[in-house]
N, CA and C of each residue as an Amber inpcrd file, in Angstrom:
protein
   234
  -3.3050000  -2.6650000   7.7760000  -4.6690000  -2.9550000   7.1320000
  -5.8640000  -3.1280000   8.1060000  -5.5390000  -3.6710000   9.3250000
  -6.6280000  -3.8970000  10.2050000  -7.0840000  -2.5810000  10.7970000
  -6.4130000  -1.4940000  10.5080000  -6.9000000  -0.2380000  11.1220000
  -7.3970000   0.7150000  10.0250000  -7.5410000   0.2000000   8.7950000
  -8.0090000   0.9960000   7.7520000  -9.5830000   0.7110000   7.6340000
 -10.2740000   1.9030000   7.4930000 -11.7440000   1.7560000   7.2040000
 -12.0580000   2.5560000   6.0470000 -12.5960000   2.0160000   5.0160000
 -12.9630000   2.7130000   3.8230000 -14.3100000   2.4520000   3.4490000
 -15.1110000   3.4380000   3.0690000 -16.5540000   3.1790000   2.6800000
 -16.6800000   3.6070000   1.2480000 -17.4320000   2.7120000   0.4700000
 -17.7450000   3.0650000  -0.8210000 -19.2420000   2.9180000  -1.1150000
 -19.6330000   3.1350000  -2.3310000 -21.1040000   3.1630000  -2.5960000
 -21.6810000   1.9160000  -3.2820000 -20.6970000   1.0720000  -3.9150000
 -21.0880000  -0.1960000  -4.5290000 -20.1440000  -1.2060000  -4.2530000
 -20.5740000  -2.4860000  -4.3530000 -19.7150000  -3.6310000  -4.0480000
 -18.5150000  -3.6880000  -5.0400000 -18.8310000  -3.3730000  -6.3810000
 -17.7920000  -3.2230000  -7.3070000 -16.6840000  -2.2510000  -6.8650000
 -17.0890000  -1.1320000  -6.4100000 -16.1370000  -0.0440000  -5.9390000
 -15.4080000  -0.5980000  -4.8400000 -16.0060000  -1.3290000  -3.9630000
 -15.3120000  -1.9400000  -2.7450000 -14.2000000  -2.8700000  -3.1850000
 -14.5260000  -3.7410000  -4.0980000 -13.4060000  -4.6560000  -4.6100000
 -12.3370000  -3.8520000  -5.3290000 -12.7350000  -2.9580000  -6.0570000
 -11.6980000  -2.1490000  -6.9130000 -10.8430000  -1.3720000  -5.9250000
 -11.3930000  -0.7180000  -4.9460000 -10.5600000  -0.0150000  -4.0010000
  -9.6790000  -0.8170000  -3.1500000 -10.0660000  -1.9040000  -2.7690000
  -9.2670000  -2.8340000  -1.9010000  -8.0680000  -3.3030000  -2.8350000
  -8.5060000  -3.6920000  -4.1050000  -7.3040000  -4.1180000  -4.9890000
  -6.3900000  -2.9750000  -5.2690000  -6.8440000  -1.6920000  -5.4140000
  -5.9580000  -0.6000000  -5.6850000  -5.0950000  -0.2340000  -4.4470000
  -5.5690000  -0.3990000  -3.2570000  -4.8160000  -0.1630000  -2.0000000
  -3.7630000  -1.2370000  -1.9420000  -4.0960000  -2.5630000  -2.1810000
  -3.2230000  -3.6620000  -2.1360000  -2.1500000  -3.6090000  -3.2460000
  -2.3830000  -3.0730000  -4.4000000  -1.4130000  -2.8720000  -5.4250000
  -0.5320000  -1.7140000  -5.0980000  -1.0170000  -0.6450000  -4.4980000
  -0.2660000   0.5030000  -4.1990000   0.7870000   0.1500000  -3.0310000
   0.3440000  -0.6980000  -2.0470000   1.2320000  -1.1340000  -0.9820000
   2.3590000  -1.9190000  -1.6270000   2.0030000  -2.9300000  -2.4870000
   2.9420000  -3.8060000  -3.0110000   3.9400000  -3.0430000  -4.0210000
   3.4130000  -2.1050000  -4.6650000   4.3760000  -1.2700000  -5.5330000
   5.3220000  -0.4650000  -4.5890000   4.8860000   0.0440000  -3.5790000
   5.6810000   0.8520000  -2.7030000   6.7900000  -0.0110000  -2.1430000
   6.3980000  -1.4100000  -1.7720000   7.4520000  -2.1830000  -1.2610000
   8.5210000  -2.5850000  -2.3140000   8.1390000  -2.7320000  -3.5350000
   9.1060000  -2.8890000  -4.5890000  10.0780000  -1.7050000  -4.6700000
   9.5050000  -0.5020000  -4.6640000  10.3230000   0.6220000  -4.6740000
  11.2810000   0.7410000  -3.4370000  10.7720000   0.4460000  -2.2410000
  11.6250000   0.5060000  -1.0150000  12.6730000  -0.6680000  -1.1160000
  12.3890000  -1.7460000  -1.7930000  13.5560000  -2.6800000  -1.8610000
  14.4170000  -2.3610000  -2.8910000  14.1730000  -1.3730000  -3.6210000
  15.1940000  -0.8190000  -4.7730000  15.0560000  -1.6470000  -5.9620000
  13.9990000  -2.3280000  -6.1210000  13.7750000  -3.0430000  -7.4030000
  13.1550000  -2.2210000  -8.5240000  12.7180000  -1.0750000  -8.1390000
  12.2230000  -0.0870000  -9.2000000  12.3450000   1.3200000  -8.5420000
  12.3880000   2.2940000  -9.4360000  12.4470000   3.7170000  -9.0220000
  11.0500000   4.2800000  -8.8330000  11.0900000   5.3410000  -7.9730000
   9.7620000   5.9040000  -7.6430000   9.1170000   6.7620000  -8.8730000
  10.0150000   6.9390000  -9.9600000   9.5190000   7.7330000 -11.0720000
   9.0910000   9.0750000 -10.6890000   8.0100000   9.5780000 -11.1710000
   7.4980000  10.8760000 -10.7510000   6.3630000  10.8370000  -9.7150000
   6.3970000   9.7770000  -8.9600000   5.4420000   9.6800000  -7.8950000
   5.9320000  10.4400000  -6.6740000   5.3980000  11.5960000  -6.3170000
   5.8790000  12.5360000  -5.3990000   5.6470000  11.8690000  -3.9420000
   4.6300000  11.1500000  -3.8140000   4.3640000  10.5070000  -2.4890000
   5.5310000   9.4770000  -2.1070000   5.7660000   8.5890000  -3.1290000
   6.7970000   7.6450000  -2.8190000   8.2230000   8.2660000  -2.7530000
   8.4770000   9.3600000  -3.5140000   9.6810000  10.0490000  -3.4910000
   9.8660000  10.6020000  -2.0510000   8.8450000  11.1940000  -1.5120000
   8.8910000  11.8300000  -0.1410000   9.0320000  10.7740000   0.8270000
   8.4060000   9.5670000   0.6910000   8.5410000   8.5850000   1.6800000
   9.9500000   7.9890000   1.5940000  10.5070000   7.7880000   0.4890000
  11.8840000   7.2900000   0.4760000  12.8920000   8.2670000   1.0370000
  12.6010000   9.4790000   1.0290000  13.4770000  10.5390000   1.6010000
  13.4290000  10.3510000   3.1760000  12.3120000   9.9310000   3.6250000
  12.2130000   9.8320000   5.1650000  12.7980000   8.5590000   5.7450000
  13.1770000   7.5960000   4.8030000  13.7140000   6.4230000   5.2570000
  15.2260000   6.2190000   4.6000000  16.2140000   6.3570000   5.3460000
  17.5710000   6.3520000   4.8370000  17.7320000   4.8240000   4.2670000
  18.5860000   4.8680000   3.1980000  18.8610000   3.6330000   2.5300000
  19.5750000   2.6610000   3.6210000  19.3250000   1.2980000   3.4690000
  19.8360000   0.4450000   4.5030000  18.7570000  -0.2060000   5.2420000
  19.0180000  -0.5520000   6.4970000  17.9840000  -1.3580000   7.1380000
  16.7010000  -0.7140000   7.4960000  16.6920000   0.5540000   7.7520000
  15.3680000   1.2970000   7.8760000  14.4970000   1.1460000   6.6770000
  15.0270000   1.2820000   5.4340000  14.3230000   1.1830000   4.2760000
  13.8020000  -0.2740000   4.0090000  14.8470000  -1.2790000   4.2760000
  14.4820000  -2.6150000   4.0360000  13.3090000  -2.9860000   5.0810000
  13.3850000  -2.5690000   6.3230000  12.2740000  -2.7880000   7.3390000
  10.9850000  -2.2280000   6.7280000  11.1150000  -1.0040000   6.2060000
   9.7910000  -0.4520000   5.7490000   9.2920000  -1.1970000   4.4920000
  10.2010000  -1.7130000   3.7270000   9.6880000  -2.5160000   2.5090000
   9.0360000  -3.8100000   3.0670000   9.5220000  -4.3760000   4.0950000
   8.9670000  -5.5840000   4.7000000   7.6100000  -5.3050000   5.3010000
   7.4600000  -4.1490000   5.9200000   6.1620000  -3.7430000   6.5170000
   5.1320000  -3.5620000   5.3990000   5.5460000  -2.7690000   4.2650000
   4.6530000  -2.4770000   3.2000000   4.2140000  -3.8000000   2.6280000
   5.0820000  -4.7310000   2.3420000   4.7580000  -6.0400000   1.7480000
   3.7930000  -6.8710000   2.6510000   4.0610000  -6.8750000   3.9310000
   3.1210000  -7.5180000   4.9290000   1.6920000  -6.8770000   4.7810000
   1.7210000  -5.4710000   4.7670000   0.3700000  -4.8260000   4.7450000
  -0.3470000  -5.2100000   3.3590000   0.3510000  -5.2160000   2.2800000
  -0.1990000  -5.6640000   1.0460000  -0.8510000  -7.0590000   1.1130000
  -0.1490000  -8.0450000   1.8270000  -0.6180000  -9.3420000   1.9340000
  -1.7730000  -9.4350000   2.9500000  -1.8960000  -8.4650000   3.8000000
  -2.9760000  -8.4850000   4.7980000  -4.0580000  -7.6520000   4.4840000
  -4.2640000  -7.2450000   3.2900000  -5.2640000  -6.3300000   2.9310000
  -6.7060000  -6.9700000   3.0900000  -6.7320000  -8.3210000   3.1200000
  -8.0420000  -8.9050000   3.3560000  -8.6070000  -8.5350000   4.7080000
  -7.7560000  -8.1810000   5.7150000  -8.2240000  -7.8400000   6.9450000
  -8.7230000  -6.2710000   6.9930000  -8.4560000  -5.4670000   5.9980000
  -8.9600000  -4.1240000   5.9360000 -10.3820000  -3.9720000   5.8370000
 -10.9980000  -3.0600000   6.4550000 -12.4640000  -2.8820000   6.3240000
 -12.7550000  -2.0110000   5.2470000 -12.9440000  -2.5790000   4.1120000
 -13.3980000  -1.7500000   2.8740000 -14.8300000  -2.1810000   2.7820000
 -15.7540000  -1.2440000   2.9630000 -17.1580000  -1.6490000   3.0550000
 -18.0780000  -0.8810000   2.1780000 -19.1730000  -1.2960000   1.8300000
 -20.2290000  -0.7060000   0.9480000 -21.1420000   0.0400000   1.8490000
């Protein structure tokens, strides 16, 4: 998140976009932990295919969760 830069036009959009990114990262972490399926989400399905089950996927889940928790460091600006 400290390397993300997103620009919006309103403060409300800034908050909403930051929240959406945080939620998306947290949801991806849940899928990578195997607590939920990817459903018809082609992005998550593709990402899961790139990480073999086991330690690689578990490590990715930890990184995704850490990124979700660190979203306050992302530069989402108006």
